XYZ file of C-alpha atoms in Angstrom:
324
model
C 45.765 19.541 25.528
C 42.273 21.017 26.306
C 41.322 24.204 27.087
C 37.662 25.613 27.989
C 36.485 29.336 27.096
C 33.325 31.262 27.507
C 33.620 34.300 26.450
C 31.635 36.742 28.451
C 32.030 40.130 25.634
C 32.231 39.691 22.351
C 30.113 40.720 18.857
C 29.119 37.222 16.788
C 30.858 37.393 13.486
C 29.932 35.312 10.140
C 29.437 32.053 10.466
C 32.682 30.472 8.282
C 30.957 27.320 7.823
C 28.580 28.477 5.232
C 29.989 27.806 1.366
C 30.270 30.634 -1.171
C 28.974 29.760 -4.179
C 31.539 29.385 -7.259
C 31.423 32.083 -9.680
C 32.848 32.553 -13.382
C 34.228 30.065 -15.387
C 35.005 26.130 -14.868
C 38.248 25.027 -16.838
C 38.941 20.957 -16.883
C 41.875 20.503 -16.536
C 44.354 17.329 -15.330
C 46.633 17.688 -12.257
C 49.996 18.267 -13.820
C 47.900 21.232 -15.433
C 46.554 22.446 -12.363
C 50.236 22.393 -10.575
C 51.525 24.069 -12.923
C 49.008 26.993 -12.999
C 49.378 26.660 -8.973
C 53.084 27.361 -8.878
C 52.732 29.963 -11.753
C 53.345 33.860 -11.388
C 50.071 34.390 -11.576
C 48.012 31.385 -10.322
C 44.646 32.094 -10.289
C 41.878 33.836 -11.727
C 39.133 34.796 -9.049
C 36.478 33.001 -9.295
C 37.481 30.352 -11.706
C 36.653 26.041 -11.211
C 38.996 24.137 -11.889
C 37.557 20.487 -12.694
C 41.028 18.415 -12.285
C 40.745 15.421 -14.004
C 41.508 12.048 -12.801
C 43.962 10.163 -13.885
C 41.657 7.010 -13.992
C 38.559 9.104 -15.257
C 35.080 9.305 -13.763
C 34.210 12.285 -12.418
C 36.659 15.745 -11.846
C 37.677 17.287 -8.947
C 36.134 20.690 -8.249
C 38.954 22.614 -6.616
C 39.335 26.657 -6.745
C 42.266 28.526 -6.014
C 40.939 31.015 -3.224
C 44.466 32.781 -2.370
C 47.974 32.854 -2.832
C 50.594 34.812 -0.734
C 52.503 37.987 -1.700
C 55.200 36.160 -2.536
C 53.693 32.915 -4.285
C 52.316 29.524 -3.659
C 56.348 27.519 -3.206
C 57.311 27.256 -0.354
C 54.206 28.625 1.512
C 51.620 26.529 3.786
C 48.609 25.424 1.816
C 45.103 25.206 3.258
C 42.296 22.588 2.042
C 39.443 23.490 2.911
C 36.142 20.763 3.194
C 32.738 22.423 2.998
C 30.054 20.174 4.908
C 25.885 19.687 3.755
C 24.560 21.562 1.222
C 20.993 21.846 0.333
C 20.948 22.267 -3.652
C 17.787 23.598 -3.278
C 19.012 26.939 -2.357
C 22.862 27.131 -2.942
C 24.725 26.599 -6.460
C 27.185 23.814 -6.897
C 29.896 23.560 -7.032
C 30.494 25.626 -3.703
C 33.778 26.108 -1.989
C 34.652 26.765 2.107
C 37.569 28.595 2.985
C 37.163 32.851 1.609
C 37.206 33.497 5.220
C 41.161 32.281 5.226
C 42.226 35.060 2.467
C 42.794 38.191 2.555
C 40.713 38.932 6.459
C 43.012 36.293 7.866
C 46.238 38.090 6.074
C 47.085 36.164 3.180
C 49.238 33.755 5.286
C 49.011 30.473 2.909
C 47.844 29.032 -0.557
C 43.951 28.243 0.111
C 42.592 25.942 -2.180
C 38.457 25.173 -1.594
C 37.597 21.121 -2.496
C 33.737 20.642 -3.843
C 32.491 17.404 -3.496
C 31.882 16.387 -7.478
C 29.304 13.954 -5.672
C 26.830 16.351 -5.189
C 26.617 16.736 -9.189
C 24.796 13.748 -9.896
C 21.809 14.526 -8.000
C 20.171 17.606 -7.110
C 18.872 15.576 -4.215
C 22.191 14.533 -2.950
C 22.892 17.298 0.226
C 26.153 15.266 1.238
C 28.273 12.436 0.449
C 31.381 13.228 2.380
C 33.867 13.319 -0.426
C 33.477 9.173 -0.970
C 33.665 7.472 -3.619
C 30.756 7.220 -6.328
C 30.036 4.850 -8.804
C 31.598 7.449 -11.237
C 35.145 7.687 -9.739
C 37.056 7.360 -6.920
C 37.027 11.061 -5.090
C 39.073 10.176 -2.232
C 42.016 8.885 -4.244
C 41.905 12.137 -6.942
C 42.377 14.298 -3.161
C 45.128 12.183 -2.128
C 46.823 12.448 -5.184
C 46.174 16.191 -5.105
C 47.685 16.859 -1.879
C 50.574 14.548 -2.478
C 51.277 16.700 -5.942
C 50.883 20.363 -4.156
C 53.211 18.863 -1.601
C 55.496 17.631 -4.010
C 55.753 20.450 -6.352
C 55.380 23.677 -4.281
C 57.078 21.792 -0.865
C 54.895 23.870 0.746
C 56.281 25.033 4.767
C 52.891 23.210 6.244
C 49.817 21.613 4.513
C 46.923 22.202 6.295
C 43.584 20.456 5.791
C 40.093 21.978 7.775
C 36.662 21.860 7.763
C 33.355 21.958 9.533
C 30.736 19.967 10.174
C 30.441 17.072 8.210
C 33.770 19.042 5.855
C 35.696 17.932 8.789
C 35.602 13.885 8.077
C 36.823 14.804 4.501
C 39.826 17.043 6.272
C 40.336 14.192 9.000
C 40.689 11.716 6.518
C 42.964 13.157 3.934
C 45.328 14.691 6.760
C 46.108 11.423 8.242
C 47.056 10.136 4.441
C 49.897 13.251 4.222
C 52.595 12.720 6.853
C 53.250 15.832 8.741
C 50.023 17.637 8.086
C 47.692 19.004 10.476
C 43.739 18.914 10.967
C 41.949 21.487 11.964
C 38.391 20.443 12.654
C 35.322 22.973 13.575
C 32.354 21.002 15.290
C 33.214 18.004 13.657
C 30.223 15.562 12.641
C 31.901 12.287 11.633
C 29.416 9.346 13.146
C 27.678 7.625 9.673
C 24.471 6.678 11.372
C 21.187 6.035 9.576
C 20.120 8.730 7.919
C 18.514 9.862 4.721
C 21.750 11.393 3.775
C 23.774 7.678 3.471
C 20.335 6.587 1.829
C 20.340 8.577 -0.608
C 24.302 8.542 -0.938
C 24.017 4.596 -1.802
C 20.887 4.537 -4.038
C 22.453 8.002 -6.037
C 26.213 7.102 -5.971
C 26.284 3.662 -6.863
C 22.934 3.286 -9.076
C 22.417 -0.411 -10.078
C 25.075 -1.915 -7.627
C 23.257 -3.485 -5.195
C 24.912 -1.503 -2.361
C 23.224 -1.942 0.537
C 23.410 -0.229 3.891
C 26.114 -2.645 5.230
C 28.386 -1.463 2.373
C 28.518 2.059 3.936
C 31.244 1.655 6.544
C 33.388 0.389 3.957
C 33.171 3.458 1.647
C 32.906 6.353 4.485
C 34.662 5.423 7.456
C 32.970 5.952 10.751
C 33.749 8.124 13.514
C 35.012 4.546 15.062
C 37.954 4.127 12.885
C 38.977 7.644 12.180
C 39.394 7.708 16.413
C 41.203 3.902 15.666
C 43.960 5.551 13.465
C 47.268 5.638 15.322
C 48.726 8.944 17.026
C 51.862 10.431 14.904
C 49.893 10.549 11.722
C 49.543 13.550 11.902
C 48.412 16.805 14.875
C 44.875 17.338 15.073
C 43.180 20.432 16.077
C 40.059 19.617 17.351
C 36.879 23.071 18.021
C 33.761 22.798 19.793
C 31.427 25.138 20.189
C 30.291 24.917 24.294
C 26.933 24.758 23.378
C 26.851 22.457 20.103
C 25.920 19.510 22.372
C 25.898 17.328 19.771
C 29.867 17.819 18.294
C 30.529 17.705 22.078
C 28.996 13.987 22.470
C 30.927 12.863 19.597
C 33.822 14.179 20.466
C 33.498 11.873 23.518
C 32.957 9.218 21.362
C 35.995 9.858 19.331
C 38.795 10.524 21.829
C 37.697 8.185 24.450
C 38.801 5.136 22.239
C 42.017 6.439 21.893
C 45.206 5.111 23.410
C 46.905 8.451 23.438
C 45.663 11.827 23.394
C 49.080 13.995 22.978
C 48.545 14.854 18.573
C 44.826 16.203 19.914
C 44.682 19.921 20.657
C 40.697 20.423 21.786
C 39.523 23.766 22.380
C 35.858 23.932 23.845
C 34.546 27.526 23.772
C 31.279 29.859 23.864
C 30.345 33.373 22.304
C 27.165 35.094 23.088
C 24.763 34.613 19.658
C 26.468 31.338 18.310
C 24.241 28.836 19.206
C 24.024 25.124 19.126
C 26.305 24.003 15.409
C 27.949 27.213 14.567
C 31.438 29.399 14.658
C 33.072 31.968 14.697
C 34.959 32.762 11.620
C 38.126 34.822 13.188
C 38.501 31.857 15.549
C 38.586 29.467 13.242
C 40.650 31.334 10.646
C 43.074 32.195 13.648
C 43.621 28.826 14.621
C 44.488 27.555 10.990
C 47.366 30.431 10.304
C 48.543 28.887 13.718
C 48.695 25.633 12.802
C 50.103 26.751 9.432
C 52.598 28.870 10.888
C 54.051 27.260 14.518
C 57.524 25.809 14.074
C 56.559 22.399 14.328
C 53.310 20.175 13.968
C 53.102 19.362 17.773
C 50.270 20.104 20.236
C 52.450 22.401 22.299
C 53.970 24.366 19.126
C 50.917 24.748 17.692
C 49.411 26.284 21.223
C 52.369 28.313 21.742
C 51.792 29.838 18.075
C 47.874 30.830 18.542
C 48.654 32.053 22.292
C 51.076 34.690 20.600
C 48.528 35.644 17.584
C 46.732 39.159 18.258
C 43.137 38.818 18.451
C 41.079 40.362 15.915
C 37.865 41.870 16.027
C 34.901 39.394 15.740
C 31.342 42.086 14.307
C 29.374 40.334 12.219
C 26.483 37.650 13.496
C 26.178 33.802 12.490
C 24.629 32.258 9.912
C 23.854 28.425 10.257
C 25.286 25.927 8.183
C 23.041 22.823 6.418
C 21.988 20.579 9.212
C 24.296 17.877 9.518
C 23.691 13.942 9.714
């Protein structure tokens, strides 16, 4: 399905892809722990990091809980959310995506933010999309988290977004959890040269001789994410009209593909979001939908956001980190 918008009246809200920075304390804790607290009366404490340790050790999981329904976590969609590029240099790690998905968007699912624990060993590192390091195997401790959540709270929908360079993480993690969905936001997934995967291979895996070959095999490319076979999973796919880089990739993406019918792509413009940025009642709106439509297909998902009354977009953007 693909649909194209400009919007000819409308007020530029806050950018959603910009991080909050975590606040208050950081518990470590392992993932039988953190389930527990997640299905708990009382699940969360604001502002609290949980570091969930893996089960083969190396480095923790940042994860916090942003938001829990009225009525609990079980049973409820859940929402990981992938923040993208962060410059250390002026924001605190670890940071977590997804506030914009609480209590504005109506408290319609269990959010929980992902930080990659990456971005720890260097205040250099900016991004290393939520790969494996040297010190542990990140990709796997996600995995196992979403498989536990879905397990224990057997949650309605599980619902994995992000922006930017968040949306490979959410890409890749949906397609490892049958009958999630993806919703991606100007989605930056090519690994091209770049001082980012430079510095990801001589930081993450110190003394190991990686060289720049070895990258495809730890981060996949925007080439085999768009190889990965339809069914896996429905993907929501945003552009911004005039992010005309997203817009080339996502050529680059869906062209290879044999089918197109698990892609929803929605191409659309608001007056004052320029180039790599939007809008944060758009995306937050098409999330609920995909948590809440009846099923995980294209059409259900449409049918779901078409019925959704719009909400008022007021405040103006703020850029994310420049991507790779």
């Amino acid at each position: 399905m693909f649909s194209l918008k400009f919007r000819a009246k409308s007020s530029p809200p806050e950018d959603p892809g910009t991080p909050a920075a975590a606040a208050g304390a950081e518990r470590r804790i392992d993932l039988p722990a953190f389930l527990d607290i997640l299905a708990g009366p009382e699940p969360a404490v604001p502002g609290e990091t949980f570091l969930i340790e893996a089960a083969g050790g190396g480095l923790p999981l940042p994860a916090q809980i942003l938001d829990v329904p009225p009525g609990g976590a079980a049973g409820a969609p859940v929402v990981f959310v992938f923040h993208g590029a962060l410059d250390q240099s002026r924001r605190r790690i670890p940071a977590f995506a997804g506030r914009f998905l609480t209590r504005k968007a109506g408290r319609f699912a269990t959010v929980i933010g992902l930080a990659d624990p990456a971005l720890g060993i260097d205040p250099a590192l900016k991004l290393a999309w939520f790969a494996a390091c040297e010190g542990g195997d990140t990709p796997a401790a996600i995995d196992a988290l979403a498989a536990g959540v879905a397990a224990r709270l057997r949650p309605g929908r599980v619902v994995f977004t992000g922006g930017s360079a968040g949306a490979h993480a959410a890409l890749r993690h949906a397609r490892a959890l049958p009958g999630s969905v993806a919703v991606l936001v100007n989605p930056r997934m090519r690994i091209r040269p770049s001082r980012y995967w430079q510095d990801y291979l001589r930081l993450c895996w110190p003394g190991t001789g990686r060289k720049p070959a070895d990258l495809r095999a730890l981060v996949p490319d925007i080439a085999e994410l768009a190889a990965q076979k339809a069914g896996d999973g429905t993907l929501v796919y945003l552009l911004n009209a005039l992010d005309t880089i997203s817009l080339r990739l996502a050529t680059e993406f869906l062209a290879p593909r044999e089918t197109l019918d698990d892609v929803l792509l929605q191409v659309e413009h608001w007056p004052g979001f320029e180039g790599h940025s939007y809008p944060q009642p758009a995306w937050a709106d098409w999330v609920r939908a995909a948590a809440e439509a009846p099923g995980v297909s294209v059409a259900e998902i449409a049918a779901q956001k078409a019925g959704a009354a719009p909400r008022p977009q007021s405040r103006p953007a703020v850029r994310p980190a420049a991507p790779p």
